[in-house]
């Protein structure tokens, strides 16, 4: 006790809690009236108070022992300020600055997005390595606080460390911002590895630059594992024709099918790649090649066939053929009927060991081997999985109307006819580096006229050098002592996206010609994304015109986090990430595609239940809709079933406008925000 009779509670010293420095935000955004819950109104005055306070409750106060945190909250006494603010429309400053990538790569904390115009410039290689973004979908976060100070100006921001003569960003990396009108510069106070938001009053902005966590890093504490989403958009009807096999499931015109033979990622064998299944738990259409299983699927001592785009049963080189998911790139894949935009590519054999190896009567593991031969190449050899397909090189047209692309007569440098070369009906671009990428596909030539006696005509599409998958999952055909042949998967026209700059797949062709599994594995390691297509709509004929195959152009956007890093291109900053922030020139034109990355209030729309069972569920419910919305419900044929203007929420009793009841397997629901004309299309399974 003290001399005044008070307990000496300070004699018991509390423990010290060490915490990371999360920094102090310099800004926060207010969009709604706290009293009414409505959006702020232009011209109306709102009042806010800002209070500094301290909070600590290391242990609940114990009145018996007189120990613990007696007072948890302390409020500052001299820093209470009240601010009056009035939102203004400010037409003069409505233009977002353009952010242009000059060098390096990285996403920051944003989901990157480019316009169709920028995408086309990458396709045509007219962008000079530059990538232009609108601010909100760029690798930077910036808030304009004084338009007068930044309007009409250009700034350059560089992500740098103490040495610019290596290819690694050190832990001390900071940003440097330069006003190009007067060359005044500011260097960040904190490292980008820490929370880094700074008020730059002289520039009229608040700048926030954060280093992203790579996919595959801290996988047990980072539940999304760097995955930001896969979105698909269409520019015309038919919508939603592209579908693919997911990990253990596939959506078909006859409903959803679940099967262990559809699983291509084995988390038990690879527990440290994606333990929470961030990349595979949803229908993402494309998946990391680094997740593709190559090992045997053994049940009761029998090796069972299953669907995978990996190097099946290649126990020596299968593992090293898969790149870590930290190598995943942010890409846009465009499938288009416009043949001028198609990609010259290798076509590989996808018939795996189950098709081409012979059964060993002394081993039950080979019970389901079929011992078939693929279509031979000009040298008389039968290609194995990931060898070049054996047929001669083909062009983009079908002049004779036989449904197959015509040979193009291409030869190599020695005048020898090329084989295993064709065209992928689209292209892929890296939206961080501004490079067009090699993209290629495969097909299983065991599904061809070569096996006319066992393969139905409709399924003889695996040996025609054409990307023409159909929607058949299983053939229904069987062979004696083998079940692999029924695992059709649309002819196994697997798609492979790489991280290699587009060279018409010439580098890949030369590599796959080398009869060396180690070299082949190193080439496969450059595959980043892959897909097992199962289209819901029949493809169009190839034809002899300027368009063919693809029912309607679609863009598939694959997004991941990517740390800022050096991408050396002999530019202005030795490959270190460098961006131009341009308040001077006109904004980028908007993409005219339906997209789910556009900044609007549709991302929180919830439609439930999904799948929807009319026999069990009385209504299909939609919540979190904009106040002024239009709902349009279509079937897969594009027929309008219901159109209605609603606000905030809507429940549908599955009755059509003509009073009939719903009779379809998949619904396409178009939700339009009538205030800004933005819209999204969502899919609901009906079972």
Short mmCIF file of N, CA, C and O in Angstrom, two decimals, residues 179-294:
data_model
loop_
_atom_site.label_atom_id
_atom_site.label_comp_id
_atom_site.label_asym_id
_atom_site.label_seq_id
_atom_site.Cartn_x
_atom_site.Cartn_y
_atom_site.Cartn_z
N UNK A 179 7.47 15.21 -60.44
CA UNK A 179 6.60 16.09 -61.23
C UNK A 179 7.37 16.44 -62.50
O UNK A 179 8.38 17.17 -62.45
N UNK A 180 6.93 15.93 -63.65
CA UNK A 180 7.69 16.11 -64.89
C UNK A 180 7.62 17.54 -65.42
O UNK A 180 8.37 17.88 -66.36
N UNK A 181 6.75 18.38 -64.86
CA UNK A 181 6.70 19.77 -65.31
C UNK A 181 7.82 20.60 -64.71
O UNK A 181 8.23 21.61 -65.29
N UNK A 182 8.34 20.19 -63.54
CA UNK A 182 9.42 20.96 -62.91
C UNK A 182 10.52 20.08 -62.32
O UNK A 182 11.46 20.59 -61.72
N UNK A 183 10.36 18.74 -62.48
CA UNK A 183 11.35 17.76 -62.00
C UNK A 183 11.50 17.73 -60.48
O UNK A 183 12.49 17.21 -59.97
N UNK A 184 10.54 18.29 -59.76
CA UNK A 184 10.55 18.15 -58.30
C UNK A 184 10.20 16.71 -57.94
O UNK A 184 9.28 16.13 -58.51
N UNK A 185 10.92 16.14 -56.97
CA UNK A 185 10.72 14.74 -56.61
C UNK A 185 10.48 14.58 -55.12
O UNK A 185 10.94 15.39 -54.31
N UNK A 186 9.77 13.53 -54.79
CA UNK A 186 9.53 13.14 -53.41
C UNK A 186 9.82 11.64 -53.30
O UNK A 186 9.38 10.86 -54.15
N UNK A 187 10.56 11.24 -52.28
CA UNK A 187 10.85 9.83 -52.02
C UNK A 187 10.03 9.37 -50.82
O UNK A 187 9.92 10.09 -49.82
N UNK A 188 9.46 8.19 -50.89
CA UNK A 188 8.59 7.68 -49.83
C UNK A 188 9.33 7.62 -48.50
O UNK A 188 10.52 7.31 -48.43
N UNK A 189 8.60 7.88 -47.44
CA UNK A 189 9.17 7.77 -46.09
C UNK A 189 9.32 6.31 -45.67
O UNK A 189 10.25 5.95 -44.97
N UNK A 190 8.37 5.48 -46.09
CA UNK A 190 8.36 4.08 -45.67
C UNK A 190 8.64 3.16 -46.85
O UNK A 190 8.46 3.53 -48.01
N UNK A 191 9.04 1.94 -46.54
CA UNK A 191 9.26 0.92 -47.55
C UNK A 191 7.90 0.45 -48.09
O UNK A 191 6.91 0.48 -47.38
N UNK A 192 7.90 -0.04 -49.33
CA UNK A 192 6.63 -0.52 -49.89
C UNK A 192 6.22 -1.85 -49.26
O UNK A 192 5.08 -2.28 -49.41
N UNK A 193 7.15 -2.50 -48.55
CA UNK A 193 6.80 -3.74 -47.86
C UNK A 193 5.92 -3.46 -46.65
O UNK A 193 5.28 -4.36 -46.11
N UNK A 194 5.87 -2.19 -46.21
CA UNK A 194 5.02 -1.77 -45.10
C UNK A 194 3.83 -0.99 -45.65
O UNK A 194 3.79 -0.64 -46.83
N UNK A 195 2.87 -0.73 -44.76
CA UNK A 195 1.77 0.13 -45.17
C UNK A 195 2.35 1.47 -45.59
O UNK A 195 3.11 2.09 -44.86
N UNK A 196 1.98 1.93 -46.78
CA UNK A 196 2.67 3.08 -47.36
C UNK A 196 1.67 4.02 -48.02
O UNK A 196 1.39 3.90 -49.20
N UNK A 197 1.10 4.91 -47.24
CA UNK A 197 0.19 5.92 -47.77
C UNK A 197 0.68 7.28 -47.29
O UNK A 197 0.84 7.51 -46.10
N UNK A 198 0.91 8.18 -48.24
CA UNK A 198 1.47 9.49 -47.88
C UNK A 198 0.66 10.61 -48.51
O UNK A 198 0.25 10.53 -49.67
N UNK A 199 0.48 11.66 -47.72
CA UNK A 199 -0.17 12.88 -48.18
C UNK A 199 0.87 13.76 -48.85
O UNK A 199 1.83 14.19 -48.20
N UNK A 200 0.72 14.00 -50.14
CA UNK A 200 1.65 14.82 -50.90
C UNK A 200 0.93 16.12 -51.26
O UNK A 200 0.41 16.28 -52.37
N UNK A 201 0.90 17.02 -50.29
CA UNK A 201 0.07 18.22 -50.43
C UNK A 201 0.52 19.09 -51.60
O UNK A 201 -0.31 19.65 -52.32
N UNK A 202 1.83 19.19 -51.82
CA UNK A 202 2.32 20.04 -52.91
C UNK A 202 1.94 19.50 -54.28
O UNK A 202 1.88 20.24 -55.25
N UNK A 203 1.66 18.18 -54.35
CA UNK A 203 1.23 17.56 -55.61
C UNK A 203 -0.28 17.43 -55.70
O UNK A 203 -0.82 17.06 -56.74
N UNK A 204 -0.98 17.68 -54.59
CA UNK A 204 -2.43 17.61 -54.58
C UNK A 204 -2.99 16.20 -54.56
O UNK A 204 -4.14 15.97 -54.96
N UNK A 205 -2.20 15.24 -54.08
CA UNK A 205 -2.65 13.84 -54.10
C UNK A 205 -2.25 13.13 -52.81
O UNK A 205 -1.37 13.58 -52.07
N UNK A 206 -2.93 12.01 -52.56
CA UNK A 206 -2.49 11.03 -51.57
C UNK A 206 -2.11 9.78 -52.35
O UNK A 206 -2.89 9.28 -53.17
N UNK A 207 -0.92 9.27 -52.11
CA UNK A 207 -0.40 8.13 -52.87
C UNK A 207 -0.22 6.93 -51.95
O UNK A 207 0.30 7.06 -50.84
N UNK A 208 -0.69 5.79 -52.43
CA UNK A 208 -0.55 4.55 -51.66
C UNK A 208 0.03 3.47 -52.57
O UNK A 208 -0.53 3.18 -53.63
N UNK A 209 1.15 2.92 -52.19
CA UNK A 209 1.83 1.88 -52.95
C UNK A 209 2.11 0.72 -52.02
O UNK A 209 2.84 0.88 -51.04
N UNK A 210 1.55 -0.45 -52.32
CA UNK A 210 1.72 -1.62 -51.46
C UNK A 210 2.32 -2.77 -52.25
O UNK A 210 1.93 -3.02 -53.39
N UNK A 211 3.27 -3.45 -51.62
CA UNK A 211 3.84 -4.64 -52.25
C UNK A 211 2.89 -5.81 -52.05
O UNK A 211 2.42 -6.07 -50.94
N UNK A 212 2.57 -6.51 -53.13
CA UNK A 212 1.64 -7.63 -53.06
C UNK A 212 2.35 -8.90 -52.58
O UNK A 212 3.56 -9.04 -52.74
N UNK A 213 1.57 -9.81 -52.01
CA UNK A 213 2.07 -11.13 -51.64
C UNK A 213 1.86 -12.05 -52.83
O UNK A 213 0.76 -12.16 -53.37
N UNK A 214 2.92 -12.71 -53.25
CA UNK A 214 2.85 -13.58 -54.42
C UNK A 214 1.98 -14.81 -54.16
O UNK A 214 1.92 -15.32 -53.03
N UNK A 215 1.31 -15.33 -55.19
CA UNK A 215 0.68 -16.65 -55.05
C UNK A 215 1.72 -17.68 -54.61
O UNK A 215 2.86 -17.66 -55.08
N UNK A 216 1.30 -18.55 -53.73
CA UNK A 216 2.23 -19.57 -53.24
C UNK A 216 3.03 -19.16 -52.03
O UNK A 216 3.74 -19.98 -51.44
N UNK A 217 2.94 -17.89 -51.62
CA UNK A 217 3.63 -17.43 -50.42
C UNK A 217 2.65 -17.37 -49.25
O UNK A 217 1.51 -16.96 -49.41
N UNK A 218 3.11 -17.78 -48.08
CA UNK A 218 2.29 -17.72 -46.86
C UNK A 218 0.91 -18.35 -47.11
O UNK A 218 -0.13 -17.77 -46.78
N UNK A 219 0.91 -19.54 -47.70
CA UNK A 219 -0.34 -20.15 -48.16
C UNK A 219 -1.29 -20.49 -47.01
O UNK A 219 -2.51 -20.59 -47.23
N UNK A 220 -0.79 -20.68 -45.80
CA UNK A 220 -1.67 -21.06 -44.69
C UNK A 220 -2.25 -19.83 -43.97
O UNK A 220 -3.21 -19.95 -43.22
N UNK A 221 -1.67 -18.66 -44.21
CA UNK A 221 -2.22 -17.44 -43.61
C UNK A 221 -2.89 -16.55 -44.65
O UNK A 221 -3.67 -15.67 -44.30
N UNK A 222 -2.59 -16.78 -45.92
CA UNK A 222 -3.19 -16.00 -47.01
C UNK A 222 -4.19 -16.89 -47.74
O UNK A 222 -3.86 -17.59 -48.69
N UNK A 223 -5.45 -16.88 -47.29
CA UNK A 223 -6.43 -17.88 -47.74
C UNK A 223 -6.75 -17.77 -49.22
O UNK A 223 -7.07 -18.77 -49.86
N UNK A 224 -6.66 -16.56 -49.81
CA UNK A 224 -6.96 -16.47 -51.24
C UNK A 224 -5.74 -16.80 -52.10
O UNK A 224 -5.83 -16.89 -53.31
N UNK A 225 -4.57 -16.95 -51.46
CA UNK A 225 -3.35 -17.43 -52.13
C UNK A 225 -3.02 -16.61 -53.36
O UNK A 225 -2.51 -17.14 -54.35
N UNK A 226 -3.30 -15.32 -53.30
CA UNK A 226 -2.97 -14.44 -54.41
C UNK A 226 -3.94 -14.48 -55.57
O UNK A 226 -3.73 -13.80 -56.58
N UNK A 227 -5.00 -15.26 -55.44
CA UNK A 227 -5.96 -15.39 -56.53
C UNK A 227 -7.00 -14.28 -56.44
O UNK A 227 -7.65 -14.11 -55.42
N UNK A 228 -7.18 -13.51 -57.55
CA UNK A 228 -8.12 -12.40 -57.54
C UNK A 228 -9.36 -12.65 -58.39
O UNK A 228 -10.32 -11.89 -58.31
N UNK A 229 -9.35 -13.68 -59.22
CA UNK A 229 -10.57 -14.01 -59.94
C UNK A 229 -10.35 -14.31 -61.40
O UNK A 229 -9.34 -13.95 -62.00
N UNK A 230 -11.33 -15.01 -61.97
CA UNK A 230 -11.41 -15.27 -63.41
C UNK A 230 -12.78 -14.81 -63.88
O UNK A 230 -13.79 -15.24 -63.33
N UNK A 231 -12.81 -13.95 -64.86
CA UNK A 231 -14.08 -13.41 -65.36
C UNK A 231 -14.14 -13.59 -66.87
O UNK A 231 -13.14 -13.54 -67.57
N UNK A 232 -15.34 -13.77 -67.37
CA UNK A 232 -15.54 -13.95 -68.80
C UNK A 232 -16.59 -12.97 -69.29
O UNK A 232 -17.57 -12.70 -68.58
N UNK A 233 -16.38 -12.39 -70.44
CA UNK A 233 -17.33 -11.43 -71.00
C UNK A 233 -17.54 -11.73 -72.47
O UNK A 233 -16.66 -12.27 -73.15
N UNK A 234 -18.72 -11.39 -72.96
CA UNK A 234 -19.10 -11.63 -74.35
C UNK A 234 -19.55 -10.32 -74.98
O UNK A 234 -20.14 -9.48 -74.32
N UNK A 235 -19.28 -10.17 -76.28
CA UNK A 235 -19.70 -8.94 -76.93
C UNK A 235 -21.00 -9.09 -77.71
O UNK A 235 -21.49 -8.13 -78.30
N UNK A 236 -21.56 -10.30 -77.73
CA UNK A 236 -22.83 -10.52 -78.42
C UNK A 236 -23.39 -11.88 -78.02
O UNK A 236 -22.70 -12.68 -77.38
N UNK A 237 -24.62 -12.14 -78.43
CA UNK A 237 -25.18 -13.48 -78.25
C UNK A 237 -24.49 -14.44 -79.20
O UNK A 237 -24.07 -14.05 -80.29
N UNK A 238 -24.36 -15.72 -78.83
CA UNK A 238 -24.82 -16.31 -77.58
C UNK A 238 -23.86 -16.04 -76.42
O UNK A 238 -22.64 -16.06 -76.58
N UNK A 239 -24.42 -15.77 -75.24
CA UNK A 239 -23.62 -15.65 -74.03
C UNK A 239 -23.32 -17.06 -73.49
O UNK A 239 -24.01 -18.02 -73.75
N UNK A 240 -22.26 -17.12 -72.69
CA UNK A 240 -21.95 -18.31 -71.88
C UNK A 240 -21.82 -19.59 -72.70
O UNK A 240 -22.23 -20.65 -72.24
N UNK A 241 -21.21 -19.50 -73.86
CA UNK A 241 -21.00 -20.74 -74.62
C UNK A 241 -19.74 -21.47 -74.16
O UNK A 241 -19.62 -22.67 -74.32
N UNK A 242 -18.78 -20.71 -73.57
CA UNK A 242 -17.53 -21.36 -73.16
C UNK A 242 -17.67 -21.93 -71.75
O UNK A 242 -18.02 -21.24 -70.81
N UNK A 243 -17.40 -23.21 -71.64
CA UNK A 243 -17.41 -23.90 -70.35
C UNK A 243 -16.21 -24.84 -70.33
O UNK A 243 -15.64 -25.17 -71.37
N UNK A 244 -15.80 -25.23 -69.14
CA UNK A 244 -14.66 -26.14 -69.03
C UNK A 244 -14.84 -27.05 -67.83
O UNK A 244 -15.67 -26.80 -66.95
N UNK A 245 -14.04 -28.10 -67.79
CA UNK A 245 -14.06 -29.02 -66.66
C UNK A 245 -13.40 -28.36 -65.47
O UNK A 245 -12.30 -27.81 -65.57
N UNK A 246 -14.10 -28.37 -64.32
CA UNK A 246 -13.53 -27.87 -63.09
C UNK A 246 -12.92 -29.01 -62.30
O UNK A 246 -12.89 -30.16 -62.74
N UNK A 247 -12.43 -28.70 -61.13
CA UNK A 247 -11.76 -29.71 -60.32
C UNK A 247 -12.79 -30.60 -59.63
O UNK A 247 -13.27 -30.29 -58.55
N UNK A 248 -13.16 -31.68 -60.31
CA UNK A 248 -14.13 -32.62 -59.77
C UNK A 248 -15.55 -32.42 -60.26
O UNK A 248 -16.46 -33.12 -59.82
N UNK A 249 -15.75 -31.47 -61.19
CA UNK A 249 -17.12 -31.20 -61.66
C UNK A 249 -17.06 -30.57 -63.04
O UNK A 249 -16.03 -30.08 -63.51
N UNK A 250 -18.22 -30.57 -63.70
CA UNK A 250 -18.37 -29.86 -64.95
C UNK A 250 -19.83 -29.49 -65.13
O UNK A 250 -20.73 -30.27 -64.76
N UNK A 251 -20.09 -28.29 -65.61
CA UNK A 251 -21.45 -27.86 -65.92
C UNK A 251 -21.75 -28.17 -67.39
O UNK A 251 -20.99 -27.77 -68.28
N UNK A 252 -22.82 -28.90 -67.63
CA UNK A 252 -23.20 -29.27 -68.99
C UNK A 252 -24.62 -28.77 -69.26
O UNK A 252 -25.31 -28.28 -68.36
N UNK A 253 -25.05 -28.93 -70.49
CA UNK A 253 -26.43 -28.55 -70.84
C UNK A 253 -27.45 -29.42 -70.13
O UNK A 253 -28.63 -29.07 -70.06
N UNK A 254 -27.01 -30.55 -69.61
CA UNK A 254 -27.90 -31.46 -68.89
C UNK A 254 -27.74 -31.35 -67.38
O UNK A 254 -28.20 -32.20 -66.64
N UNK A 255 -27.06 -30.29 -66.93
CA UNK A 255 -26.86 -30.10 -65.50
C UNK A 255 -25.42 -30.31 -65.08
O UNK A 255 -24.53 -30.56 -65.90
N UNK A 256 -25.19 -30.22 -63.80
CA UNK A 256 -23.85 -30.34 -63.24
C UNK A 256 -23.51 -31.80 -62.97
O UNK A 256 -24.33 -32.55 -62.45
N UNK A 257 -22.28 -32.19 -63.34
CA UNK A 257 -21.81 -33.55 -63.11
C UNK A 257 -20.63 -33.48 -62.14
O UNK A 257 -19.69 -32.72 -62.35
N UNK A 258 -20.69 -34.26 -61.09
CA UNK A 258 -19.59 -34.37 -60.13
C UNK A 258 -19.00 -35.77 -60.22
O UNK A 258 -19.74 -36.75 -60.25
N UNK A 259 -17.68 -35.86 -60.24
CA UNK A 259 -17.03 -37.16 -60.33
C UNK A 259 -15.58 -37.05 -59.88
O UNK A 259 -14.89 -36.08 -60.21
N UNK A 260 -15.08 -38.03 -59.12
CA UNK A 260 -13.66 -38.01 -58.73
C UNK A 260 -12.73 -38.12 -59.93
O UNK A 260 -11.58 -37.70 -59.86
N UNK A 261 -13.21 -38.67 -61.06
CA UNK A 261 -12.35 -38.77 -62.24
C UNK A 261 -12.17 -37.41 -62.92
O UNK A 261 -11.37 -37.29 -63.84
N UNK A 262 -12.92 -36.41 -62.47
CA UNK A 262 -12.77 -35.06 -63.01
C UNK A 262 -11.78 -34.23 -62.19
O UNK A 262 -11.49 -33.09 -62.55
N UNK A 263 -11.27 -34.78 -61.11
CA UNK A 263 -10.36 -34.02 -60.24
C UNK A 263 -8.95 -34.04 -60.82
O UNK A 263 -8.36 -35.09 -61.02
N UNK A 264 -8.42 -32.84 -61.05
CA UNK A 264 -7.07 -32.73 -61.58
C UNK A 264 -6.07 -32.16 -60.57
O UNK A 264 -4.88 -32.10 -60.85
N UNK A 265 -6.54 -31.71 -59.40
CA UNK A 265 -5.63 -31.23 -58.36
C UNK A 265 -5.76 -32.10 -57.13
O UNK A 265 -6.86 -32.26 -56.59
N UNK A 266 -4.66 -32.67 -56.69
CA UNK A 266 -4.65 -33.54 -55.52
C UNK A 266 -3.97 -32.81 -54.37
O UNK A 266 -2.74 -32.77 -54.28
N UNK A 267 -4.78 -32.21 -53.49
CA UNK A 267 -4.22 -31.40 -52.41
C UNK A 267 -3.47 -32.26 -51.39
O UNK A 267 -2.57 -31.77 -50.70
N UNK A 268 -3.81 -33.56 -51.31
CA UNK A 268 -3.09 -34.43 -50.39
C UNK A 268 -1.64 -34.62 -50.85
O UNK A 268 -0.72 -34.67 -50.03
N UNK A 269 -1.44 -34.71 -52.16
CA UNK A 269 -0.08 -34.85 -52.68
C UNK A 269 0.67 -33.53 -52.75
O UNK A 269 1.90 -33.51 -52.72
N UNK A 270 -0.07 -32.43 -52.86
CA UNK A 270 0.54 -31.10 -52.98
C UNK A 270 -0.04 -30.15 -51.93
O UNK A 270 -0.68 -29.16 -52.26
N UNK A 271 0.18 -30.42 -50.65
CA UNK A 271 -0.49 -29.64 -49.60
C UNK A 271 0.03 -28.22 -49.44
O UNK A 271 -0.62 -27.40 -48.80
N UNK A 272 1.21 -27.92 -50.00
CA UNK A 272 1.80 -26.61 -49.78
C UNK A 272 1.65 -25.67 -50.98
O UNK A 272 2.24 -24.60 -51.01
N UNK A 273 0.87 -26.09 -51.98
CA UNK A 273 0.66 -25.22 -53.14
C UNK A 273 -0.58 -24.37 -52.97
O UNK A 273 -0.53 -23.14 -53.07
N UNK A 274 -1.70 -25.00 -52.68
CA UNK A 274 -2.97 -24.29 -52.53
C UNK A 274 -3.85 -25.04 -51.53
O UNK A 274 -4.86 -25.64 -51.90
N UNK A 275 -3.49 -24.98 -50.25
CA UNK A 275 -4.18 -25.82 -49.26
C UNK A 275 -5.66 -25.50 -49.08
O UNK A 275 -6.43 -26.38 -48.72
N UNK A 276 -6.07 -24.26 -49.33
CA UNK A 276 -7.47 -23.88 -49.17
C UNK A 276 -8.24 -23.87 -50.49
O UNK A 276 -9.36 -23.36 -50.57
N UNK A 277 -7.62 -24.42 -51.55
CA UNK A 277 -8.27 -24.60 -52.85
C UNK A 277 -8.79 -23.29 -53.43
O UNK A 277 -9.85 -23.24 -54.04
N UNK A 278 -8.02 -22.23 -53.25
CA UNK A 278 -8.44 -20.92 -53.75
C UNK A 278 -8.64 -20.93 -55.26
O UNK A 278 -9.52 -20.24 -55.78
N UNK A 279 -7.84 -21.73 -55.97
CA UNK A 279 -7.89 -21.71 -57.44
C UNK A 279 -8.83 -22.76 -58.02
O UNK A 279 -9.11 -22.72 -59.23
N UNK A 280 -9.30 -23.67 -57.20
CA UNK A 280 -10.07 -24.79 -57.75
C UNK A 280 -11.44 -24.99 -57.15
O UNK A 280 -12.22 -25.80 -57.66
N UNK A 281 -11.80 -24.30 -56.06
CA UNK A 281 -13.07 -24.58 -55.40
C UNK A 281 -14.26 -24.03 -56.18
O UNK A 281 -15.39 -24.42 -55.94
N UNK A 282 -14.00 -23.11 -57.11
CA UNK A 282 -15.07 -22.54 -57.92
C UNK A 282 -14.85 -22.86 -59.39
O UNK A 282 -13.78 -23.33 -59.78
N UNK A 283 -15.87 -22.58 -60.18
CA UNK A 283 -15.77 -22.80 -61.62
C UNK A 283 -15.02 -21.64 -62.24
O UNK A 283 -15.59 -20.61 -62.59
N UNK A 284 -13.71 -21.79 -62.40
CA UNK A 284 -12.85 -20.69 -62.85
C UNK A 284 -12.44 -20.79 -64.32
O UNK A 284 -11.66 -19.97 -64.78
N UNK A 285 -12.89 -21.82 -65.03
CA UNK A 285 -12.66 -21.98 -66.46
C UNK A 285 -11.21 -22.29 -66.82
O UNK A 285 -10.93 -23.22 -67.57
N UNK A 286 -10.28 -21.50 -66.29
CA UNK A 286 -8.85 -21.76 -66.47
C UNK A 286 -8.22 -21.95 -65.09
O UNK A 286 -8.64 -21.33 -64.11
N UNK A 287 -7.18 -22.79 -65.06
CA UNK A 287 -6.56 -23.16 -63.79
C UNK A 287 -5.04 -23.17 -63.95
O UNK A 287 -4.52 -23.35 -65.06
N UNK A 288 -4.30 -22.96 -62.86
CA UNK A 288 -2.84 -22.98 -62.97
C UNK A 288 -2.33 -24.34 -63.45
O UNK A 288 -2.72 -25.38 -62.92
N UNK A 289 -1.45 -24.31 -64.44
CA UNK A 289 -0.83 -25.57 -64.89
C UNK A 289 -0.03 -26.18 -63.75
O UNK A 289 0.13 -27.41 -63.69
N UNK A 290 0.47 -25.35 -62.85
CA UNK A 290 1.24 -25.85 -61.72
C UNK A 290 0.45 -26.69 -60.74
O UNK A 290 1.02 -27.31 -59.84
N UNK A 291 -0.90 -26.71 -60.88
CA UNK A 291 -1.73 -27.55 -60.02
C UNK A 291 -2.09 -28.88 -60.67
O UNK A 291 -2.64 -29.77 -60.00
N UNK A 292 -1.81 -29.02 -61.95
CA UNK A 292 -2.29 -30.20 -62.68
C UNK A 292 -1.59 -31.48 -62.21
O UNK A 292 -0.36 -31.57 -62.24
N UNK A 293 -2.40 -32.43 -61.80
CA UNK A 293 -1.86 -33.70 -61.30
C UNK A 293 -1.26 -34.50 -62.45
O UNK A 293 -1.73 -34.46 -63.58
N UNK A 294 -0.21 -35.24 -62.13
CA UNK A 294 0.44 -36.11 -63.11
C UNK A 294 0.59 -37.53 -62.57
O UNK A 294 0.98 -38.44 -63.30
#
